[in-house]
PDB file of C-alpha atoms in Angstrom:
ATOM      1  CA  MET T1103       0.208  -0.284   0.293  1.00 44.00           C
ATOM      2  CA  MET T1104       2.982   2.245   0.678  1.00 39.00           C
ATOM      3  CA  LYS T1105       4.488   2.007  -2.167  1.00 41.00           C
ATOM      4  CA  ARG T1106       1.913   2.499  -4.391  1.00 41.00           C
ATOM      5  CA  ILE T1107       1.147   5.858  -2.945  1.00 37.00           C
ATOM      6  CA  LEU T1108       4.818   6.654  -3.628  1.00 36.00           C
ATOM      7  CA  SER T1109       4.716   6.340  -6.989  1.00 41.00           C
ATOM      8  CA  VAL T1110       0.936   8.184  -7.042  1.00 35.00           C
ATOM      9  CA  LEU T1111       3.190  10.861  -5.483  1.00 34.00           C
ATOM     10  CA  LEU T1112       6.619   9.840  -7.680  1.00 34.00           C
ATOM     11  CA  ALA T1113       3.959  10.183 -10.665  1.00 37.00           C
ATOM     12  CA  LEU T1114       2.580  13.695  -9.879  1.00 37.00           C
ATOM     13  CA  ILE T1115       6.398  15.014  -8.673  1.00 38.00           C
ATOM     14  CA  LEU T1116       8.437  13.984 -11.403  1.00 36.00           C
ATOM     15  CA  PRO T1117       5.852  15.922 -14.399  1.00 37.00           C
ATOM     16  CA  VAL T1118       6.205  19.059 -12.631  1.00 36.00           C
ATOM     17  CA  GLN T1119       9.987  19.018 -12.021  1.00 33.00           C
ATOM     18  CA  ALA T1120      10.470  17.280 -15.780  1.00 34.00           C
ATOM     19  CA  ALA T1121       8.922  21.091 -15.977  1.00 34.00           C
ATOM     20  CA  VAL T1122      10.604  23.003 -14.585  1.00 35.00           C
ATOM     21  CA  SER T1123      13.741  21.390 -15.497  1.00 34.00           C
ATOM     22  CA  GLN T1124      13.058  21.710 -19.358  1.00 37.00           C
ATOM     23  CA  THR T1125      12.969  25.877 -19.207  1.00 62.00           C
ATOM     24  CA  PRO T1126      16.704  26.047 -19.009  1.00 71.00           C
ATOM     25  CA  ASP T1127      17.026  23.933 -21.795  1.00 89.00           C
ATOM     26  CA  GLU T1128      14.317  25.856 -24.022  1.00 91.00           C
ATOM     27  CA  ALA T1129      16.229  29.159 -24.089  1.00 92.00           C
ATOM     28  CA  GLN T1130      19.135  27.831 -24.223  1.00 94.00           C
ATOM     29  CA  ALA T1131      17.655  26.815 -27.835  1.00 94.00           C
ATOM     30  CA  ARG T1132      15.989  29.548 -27.683  1.00 95.00           C
ATOM     31  CA  LYS T1133      20.108  31.772 -27.480  1.00 96.00           C
ATOM     32  CA  ALA T1134      21.148  29.429 -29.760  1.00 96.00           C
ATOM     33  CA  ARG T1135      18.613  29.620 -32.701  1.00 97.00           C
ATOM     34  CA  SER T1136      19.179  33.607 -31.951  1.00 97.00           C
ATOM     35  CA  ILE T1137      22.676  34.061 -31.900  1.00 97.00           C
ATOM     36  CA  ALA T1138      22.440  31.009 -35.387  1.00 97.00           C
ATOM     37  CA  GLN T1139      20.552  33.444 -37.909  1.00 97.00           C
ATOM     38  CA  LEU T1140      22.545  36.240 -36.555  1.00 98.00           C
ATOM     39  CA  GLN T1141      26.082  34.868 -37.587  1.00 97.00           C
ATOM     40  CA  SER T1142      24.254  34.137 -40.148  1.00 97.00           C
ATOM     41  CA  GLU T1143      23.341  38.505 -41.481  1.00 97.00           C
ATOM     42  CA  GLY T1144      27.722  38.958 -40.203  1.00 97.00           C
ATOM     43  CA  VAL T1145      25.394  40.358 -36.549  1.00 98.00           C
ATOM     44  CA  PRO T1146      28.719  40.050 -34.232  1.00 97.00           C
ATOM     45  CA  THR T1147      27.210  39.025 -31.488  1.00 97.00           C
ATOM     46  CA  ILE T1148      28.416  37.448 -28.047  1.00 94.00           C
ATOM     47  CA  ASP T1149      28.037  34.534 -25.747  1.00 92.00           C
ATOM     48  CA  HIS T1150      27.690  35.553 -22.657  1.00 90.00           C
ATOM     49  CA  LEU T1151      24.507  37.378 -22.540  1.00 92.00           C
ATOM     50  CA  PRO T1152      22.560  35.496 -20.695  1.00 93.00           C
ATOM     51  CA  THR T1153      18.999  33.990 -21.921  1.00 92.00           C
ATOM     52  CA  ILE T1154      15.155  35.329 -22.119  1.00 86.00           C
ATOM     53  CA  GLU T1155      12.854  33.524 -19.464  1.00 73.00           C
ATOM     54  CA  ALA T1156       9.830  32.386 -19.649  1.00 62.00           C
ATOM     55  CA  GLU T1157       8.101  34.204 -16.756  1.00 56.00           C
ATOM     56  CA  SER T1158       4.063  33.471 -17.553  1.00 53.00           C
ATOM     57  CA  ASP T1159       2.192  35.613 -15.156  1.00 56.00           C
ATOM     58  CA  SER T1160       3.399  38.392 -16.710  1.00 68.00           C
ATOM     59  CA  ARG T1161       1.845  37.740 -20.371  1.00 79.00           C
ATOM     60  CA  ARG T1162       0.034  40.310 -20.748  1.00 90.00           C
ATOM     61  CA  ASP T1163      -3.968  39.497 -22.788  1.00 93.00           C
ATOM     62  CA  ASN T1164      -5.223  40.196 -26.185  1.00 94.00           C
ATOM     63  CA  LYS T1165      -7.031  43.847 -24.761  1.00 96.00           C
ATOM     64  CA  ALA T1166      -3.781  44.945 -22.972  1.00 96.00           C
ATOM     65  CA  VAL T1167      -1.485  44.438 -26.070  1.00 97.00           C
ATOM     66  CA  VAL T1168      -5.088  45.942 -27.743  1.00 97.00           C
ATOM     67  CA  GLN T1169      -4.586  49.297 -26.250  1.00 97.00           C
ATOM     68  CA  ARG T1170      -0.987  49.544 -26.230  1.00 98.00           C
ATOM     69  CA  ALA T1171      -1.309  49.790 -30.076  1.00 98.00           C
ATOM     70  CA  ILE T1172      -3.697  52.181 -30.364  1.00 98.00           C
ATOM     71  CA  ALA T1173      -1.917  53.997 -27.627  1.00 98.00           C
ATOM     72  CA  LEU T1174       1.299  53.718 -29.177  1.00 98.00           C
ATOM     73  CA  ALA T1175      -0.207  55.077 -32.794  1.00 98.00           C
ATOM     74  CA  ILE T1176      -1.896  57.458 -31.475  1.00 98.00           C
ATOM     75  CA  VAL T1177       0.908  59.411 -29.567  1.00 98.00           C
ATOM     76  CA  ALA T1178       3.380  57.981 -33.309  1.00 98.00           C
ATOM     77  CA  VAL T1179       0.807  60.867 -35.215  1.00 98.00           C
ATOM     78  CA  LYS T1180       1.109  63.269 -32.825  1.00 98.00           C
ATOM     79  CA  GLY T1181       4.922  63.077 -32.803  1.00 98.00           C
ATOM     80  CA  GLU T1182       4.242  62.644 -36.837  1.00 98.00           C
ATOM     81  CA  THR T1183       2.020  65.490 -37.316  1.00 97.00           C
ATOM     82  CA  GLY T1184       2.206  68.104 -34.432  1.00 97.00           C
ATOM     83  CA  ASP T1185      -1.926  68.240 -34.245  1.00 98.00           C
ATOM     84  CA  HIS T1186      -3.165  68.524 -30.833  1.00 98.00           C
ATOM     85  CA  ALA T1187      -6.000  68.767 -32.375  1.00 98.00           C
ATOM     86  CA  MET T1188      -6.332  66.007 -34.475  1.00 97.00           C
ATOM     87  CA  GLY T1189      -4.867  64.151 -31.461  1.00 98.00           C
ATOM     88  CA  GLN T1190      -7.244  65.265 -29.088  1.00 98.00           C
ATOM     89  CA  THR T1191     -10.309  63.768 -31.396  1.00 97.00           C
ATOM     90  CA  LEU T1192      -7.988  60.453 -31.892  1.00 97.00           C
ATOM     91  CA  ILE T1193      -7.816  60.015 -28.328  1.00 97.00           C
ATOM     92  CA  ARG T1194     -11.781  60.807 -28.364  1.00 96.00           C
ATOM     93  CA  GLN T1195     -12.033  58.535 -30.972  1.00 95.00           C
ATOM     94  CA  PHE T1196     -10.917  55.176 -30.474  1.00 95.00           C
ATOM     95  CA  ASP T1197     -12.312  56.550 -26.667  1.00 95.00           C
ATOM     96  CA  ALA T1198      -8.734  56.250 -25.893  1.00 97.00           C
ATOM     97  CA  ALA T1199      -8.459  58.064 -22.463  1.00 97.00           C
ATOM     98  CA  SER T1200      -7.296  55.552 -19.845  1.00 98.00           C
ATOM     99  CA  PHE T1201      -4.670  53.985 -22.945  1.00 98.00           C
ATOM    100  CA  LEU T1202      -2.450  56.528 -21.629  1.00 98.00           C
ATOM    101  CA  THR T1203       0.337  56.601 -19.733  1.00 98.00           C
ATOM    102  CA  PRO T1204       1.140  58.993 -17.831  1.00 98.00           C
ATOM    103  CA  LYS T1205       4.362  60.219 -20.198  1.00 98.00           C
ATOM    104  CA  GLU T1206       2.071  59.753 -22.804  1.00 98.00           C
ATOM    105  CA  ARG T1207      -1.023  62.227 -21.832  1.00 98.00           C
ATOM    106  CA  ALA T1208       1.751  64.026 -20.330  1.00 98.00           C
ATOM    107  CA  PHE T1209       2.742  64.917 -24.380  1.00 98.00           C
ATOM    108  CA  MET T1210      -0.774  64.209 -25.723  1.00 98.00           C
ATOM    109  CA  ASP T1211      -1.942  67.163 -23.048  1.00 98.00           C
ATOM    110  CA  ASP T1212       0.737  69.487 -24.636  1.00 98.00           C
ATOM    111  CA  PRO T1213      -0.198  71.708 -27.221  1.00 98.00           C
ATOM    112  CA  ASP T1214       3.005  72.170 -28.347  1.00 97.00           C
ATOM    113  CA  PRO T1215       5.923  69.531 -27.653  1.00 97.00           C
ATOM    114  CA  SER T1216       9.439  70.068 -27.924  1.00 98.00           C
ATOM    115  CA  GLN T1217      10.630  68.670 -31.097  1.00 98.00           C
ATOM    116  CA  GLN T1218      12.464  66.564 -29.176  1.00 98.00           C
ATOM    117  CA  ASP T1219       9.726  64.608 -28.138  1.00 98.00           C
ATOM    118  CA  ARG T1220       7.495  64.263 -30.891  1.00 98.00           C
ATOM    119  CA  VAL T1221      11.039  63.011 -32.726  1.00 98.00           C
ATOM    120  CA  ASN T1222      10.518  60.471 -29.244  1.00 98.00           C
ATOM    121  CA  PHE T1223       7.030  59.641 -29.818  1.00 98.00           C
ATOM    122  CA  THR T1224       7.494  58.712 -34.587  1.00 98.00           C
ATOM    123  CA  TRP T1225       9.236  56.021 -33.221  1.00 98.00           C
ATOM    124  CA  ARG T1226       6.291  54.390 -31.305  1.00 98.00           C
ATOM    125  CA  TYR T1227       5.019  53.727 -34.739  1.00 98.00           C
ATOM    126  CA  GLU T1228       7.391  50.381 -34.582  1.00 98.00           C
ATOM    127  CA  GLY T1229       6.302  50.211 -31.433  1.00 98.00           C
ATOM    128  CA  VAL T1230       3.046  49.797 -32.928  1.00 98.00           C
ATOM    129  CA  HIS T1231       4.517  47.098 -35.954  1.00 98.00           C
ATOM    130  CA  VAL T1232       5.413  45.209 -32.665  1.00 98.00           C
ATOM    131  CA  MET T1233       1.837  44.729 -30.786  1.00 98.00           C
ATOM    132  CA  LEU T1234      -0.048  44.184 -34.179  1.00 98.00           C
ATOM    133  CA  TRP T1235       2.695  41.706 -35.236  1.00 98.00           C
ATOM    134  CA  ALA T1236       1.728  40.476 -31.627  1.00 98.00           C
ATOM    135  CA  LEU T1237      -2.219  40.154 -32.141  1.00 97.00           C
ATOM    136  CA  GLY T1238      -1.493  37.850 -35.007  1.00 96.00           C
ATOM    137  CA  ILE T1239      -2.263  41.275 -37.981  1.00 96.00           C
ATOM    138  CA  THR T1240       0.583  41.427 -39.428  1.00 95.00           C
ATOM    139  CA  PRO T1241       1.876  37.879 -40.802  1.00 93.00           C
ATOM    140  CA  GLU T1242       5.470  38.487 -39.075  1.00 93.00           C
ATOM    141  CA  LEU T1243       8.261  41.161 -38.189  1.00 96.00           C
ATOM    142  CA  GLU T1244      10.755  41.448 -40.602  1.00 95.00           C
ATOM    143  CA  ARG T1245      14.846  41.841 -40.138  1.00 97.00           C
ATOM    144  CA  PRO T1246      15.170  45.226 -38.051  1.00 98.00           C
ATOM    145  CA  ASP T1247      17.038  47.491 -41.136  1.00 98.00           C
ATOM    146  CA  HIS T1248      14.249  49.503 -42.272  1.00 98.00           C
ATOM    147  CA  ILE T1249      10.969  51.304 -40.133  1.00 98.00           C
ATOM    148  CA  CYS T1250       7.861  49.948 -40.256  1.00 98.00           C
ATOM    149  CA  ASP T1251       5.052  49.827 -42.445  1.00 97.00           C
ATOM    150  CA  VAL T1252       3.086  53.360 -41.432  1.00 97.00           C
ATOM    151  CA  PRO T1253       0.814  53.487 -43.917  1.00 97.00           C
ATOM    152  CA  PHE T1254      -0.369  49.654 -43.779  1.00 97.00           C
ATOM    153  CA  ILE T1255      -0.476  50.591 -39.900  1.00 97.00           C
ATOM    154  CA  ALA T1256      -3.070  53.984 -40.355  1.00 96.00           C
ATOM    155  CA  ASN T1257      -4.838  51.749 -42.301  1.00 96.00           C
ATOM    156  CA  THR T1258      -5.493  49.335 -39.698  1.00 96.00           C
ATOM    157  CA  LEU T1259      -6.289  50.974 -37.048  1.00 96.00           C
ATOM    158  CA  ARG T1260      -8.729  52.918 -39.419  1.00 94.00           C
ATOM    159  CA  GLU T1261     -10.345  50.403 -40.801  1.00 95.00           C
ATOM    160  CA  LEU T1262     -10.382  48.397 -37.647  1.00 95.00           C
ATOM    161  CA  GLY T1263     -10.642  50.473 -34.733  1.00 93.00           C
ATOM    162  CA  THR T1264     -10.940  48.904 -31.103  1.00 93.00           C
ATOM    163  CA  ASP T1265     -13.307  46.679 -31.440  1.00 94.00           C
ATOM    164  CA  GLY T1266     -12.802  45.324 -35.204  1.00 95.00           C
ATOM    165  CA  LEU T1267      -8.708  44.891 -33.341  1.00 95.00           C
ATOM    166  CA  MET T1268     -10.560  42.597 -30.588  1.00 95.00           C
ATOM    167  CA  ARG T1269     -12.566  40.641 -32.682  1.00 96.00           C
ATOM    168  CA  ARG T1270      -9.426  40.136 -34.603  1.00 95.00           C
ATOM    169  CA  ALA T1271      -7.126  40.145 -31.580  1.00 94.00           C
ATOM    170  CA  LYS T1272      -5.466  36.984 -31.198  1.00 95.00           C
ATOM    171  CA  LEU T1273      -2.288  36.985 -29.364  1.00 96.00           C
ATOM    172  CA  ARG T1274       0.976  34.907 -30.638  1.00 96.00           C
ATOM    173  CA  PRO T1275       1.567  31.612 -28.059  1.00 94.00           C
ATOM    174  CA  GLN T1276       4.255  33.546 -25.812  1.00 92.00           C
ATOM    175  CA  LYS T1277       7.270  30.804 -27.258  1.00 93.00           C
ATOM    176  CA  ASP T1278       6.862  33.071 -30.312  1.00 95.00           C
ATOM    177  CA  LEU T1279       7.032  36.460 -28.714  1.00 96.00           C
ATOM    178  CA  LEU T1280       9.709  35.083 -26.510  1.00 95.00           C
ATOM    179  CA  ASP T1281      12.005  34.082 -29.233  1.00 96.00           C
ATOM    180  CA  ALA T1282      11.920  37.864 -31.342  1.00 97.00           C
ATOM    181  CA  ALA T1283      12.701  39.092 -27.873  1.00 96.00           C
ATOM    182  CA  ASP T1284      16.111  37.243 -27.577  1.00 97.00           C
ATOM    183  CA  LEU T1285      16.786  37.777 -31.473  1.00 98.00           C
ATOM    184  CA  ILE T1286      16.091  41.366 -31.087  1.00 98.00           C
ATOM    185  CA  TYR T1287      17.931  42.163 -27.578  1.00 97.00           C
ATOM    186  CA  ARG T1288      21.289  40.327 -29.542  1.00 98.00           C
ATOM    187  CA  TYR T1289      20.216  42.480 -32.531  1.00 98.00           C
ATOM    188  CA  ASP T1290      19.841  45.668 -29.879  1.00 98.00           C
ATOM    189  CA  TRP T1291      23.498  44.290 -28.681  1.00 98.00           C
ATOM    190  CA  ALA T1292      25.673  44.297 -31.366  1.00 98.00           C
ATOM    191  CA  VAL T1293      24.269  47.975 -32.117  1.00 98.00           C
ATOM    192  CA  VAL T1294      25.034  49.798 -29.088  1.00 97.00           C
ATOM    193  CA  ASN T1295      28.049  47.756 -29.446  1.00 97.00           C
ATOM    194  CA  ALA T1296      28.910  48.910 -32.784  1.00 98.00           C
ATOM    195  CA  ARG T1297      28.277  52.513 -30.785  1.00 97.00           C
ATOM    196  CA  LEU T1298      30.411  52.329 -28.428  1.00 97.00           C
ATOM    197  CA  LYS T1299      33.707  51.393 -30.970  1.00 97.00           C
ATOM    198  CA  GLY T1300      32.185  54.840 -32.961  1.00 98.00           C
ATOM    199  CA  GLU T1301      30.834  52.063 -35.783  1.00 98.00           C
ATOM    200  CA  GLU T1302      27.517  52.061 -37.626  1.00 97.00           C
ATOM    201  CA  PRO T1303      25.063  49.305 -36.938  1.00 98.00           C
ATOM    202  CA  PRO T1304      26.761  46.239 -38.312  1.00 98.00           C
ATOM    203  CA  ALA T1305      24.778  43.983 -41.510  1.00 98.00           C
ATOM    204  CA  GLY T1306      22.548  47.574 -42.247  1.00 98.00           C
ATOM    205  CA  LEU T1307      20.580  47.425 -38.876  1.00 98.00           C
ATOM    206  CA  ASN T1308      18.723  50.591 -37.835  1.00 98.00           C
ATOM    207  CA  LYS T1309      19.422  51.487 -34.701  1.00 98.00           C
ATOM    208  CA  GLY T1310      16.001  53.220 -34.027  1.00 98.00           C
ATOM    209  CA  VAL T1311      14.412  49.671 -35.194  1.00 98.00           C
ATOM    210  CA  VAL T1312      16.233  48.146 -33.011  1.00 98.00           C
ATOM    211  CA  TYR T1313      15.910  49.652 -29.847  1.00 98.00           C
ATOM    212  CA  GLU T1314      11.714  50.502 -30.150  1.00 98.00           C
ATOM    213  CA  ARG T1315      11.528  46.898 -31.441  1.00 98.00           C
ATOM    214  CA  HIS T1316      12.903  46.173 -28.130  1.00 98.00           C
ATOM    215  CA  TYR T1317      11.594  48.247 -26.016  1.00 98.00           C
ATOM    216  CA  ALA T1318       7.806  47.283 -27.171  1.00 98.00           C
ATOM    217  CA  LEU T1319       8.755  43.029 -26.866  1.00 97.00           C
ATOM    218  CA  ASN T1320       9.913  43.340 -23.101  1.00 95.00           C
ATOM    219  CA  TRP T1321       7.015  44.941 -22.749  1.00 96.00           C
ATOM    220  CA  LEU T1322       5.138  41.970 -23.494  1.00 95.00           C
ATOM    221  CA  ILE T1323       7.521  40.096 -22.515  1.00 94.00           C
ATOM    222  CA  GLY T1324       6.970  40.769 -18.464  1.00 91.00           C
ATOM    223  CA  TYR T1325      10.253  41.661 -19.001  1.00 89.00           C
ATOM    224  CA  MET T1326      11.098  42.592 -14.995  1.00 87.00           C
ATOM    225  CA  ASP T1327       7.124  43.520 -14.569  1.00 87.00           C
ATOM    226  CA  GLN T1328       7.849  47.133 -15.843  1.00 91.00           C
ATOM    227  CA  ASP T1329       4.854  49.443 -16.223  1.00 93.00           C
ATOM    228  CA  TRP T1330       5.528  50.258 -20.233  1.00 97.00           C
ATOM    229  CA  ASP T1331       6.829  54.293 -18.956  1.00 97.00           C
ATOM    230  CA  ASP T1332       9.716  52.280 -16.802  1.00 95.00           C
ATOM    231  CA  ILE T1333      10.967  49.574 -19.656  1.00 95.00           C
ATOM    232  CA  SER T1334      14.772  48.792 -19.630  1.00 92.00           C
ATOM    233  CA  THR T1335      16.275  47.759 -22.896  1.00 94.00           C
ATOM    234  CA  ASP T1336      19.693  45.991 -21.227  1.00 89.00           C
ATOM    235  CA  THR T1337      21.865  44.504 -22.889  1.00 83.00           C
TER     236      THR T1337
END
C-alpha cells in the first residue's frame, strides 16, 4: 500500500520537475537559434549574454495589447504631425484616454511639445508594428533594417477601430514572443556595441527600429514586470 502511494506521489511530482527543468533547455535552444540567425546575417554576437526566461504570470492579454497598439499609434501621429487638435480627436474616436500612460498623457496634453519629444513619440509607430504582429494581424516581424509600414498601420486602425481590433486579435503563443524578444535582445547588443566603438550599426541594422522593437517586446513578455513608461532595454 505504501509503495503504491509513493508511486502515485512520484507520478505527480516528476512531471512538475520535468516542466521546471525544461525551461532552461528551451531558453538555451532559443539563444542558440538567435545566435545562428545573427551569424548568418553577419551580425556580431557574444556568447555570455544571458537567455530570455519565460515569465508565465507576466503574459499580456489581448485587451492590453490592443489598447497599447492604439495608444502608441495616437502618440506617434501627434509626434509626426504636431497636430494637437487631431491628437485629441483620435483619443475621443478610439475612446483611448484610459489607454495612455502618464508620459503619453503629458505629451498629448501639451499643445506645443518640444521637437525632441515629437521625434521620440513618432518612433512609437515601430511599437504599433510589434503589437499588431503579436496580435496576429501583421504576419511577420521583418529584419530590423528598415522602418515599418506606417500607411498599413494607419489603414488597419482606421478600418478596424478598437472593437474590430479586439475581434481580430489573437495573441501569439508566448514561445513566439520569447523567440522574438531573444533575437532583438541580441540585435540590440550588436547595435550598442557598434555605437560604443564609434561604428555604424552592423549589417545594415536600423538602430531606432532595433531599440523600439526591443522596448515593445520587453513589455510584451513582461520583462521585470515593468510598466510601459519604465521598460528597460538592457544589453
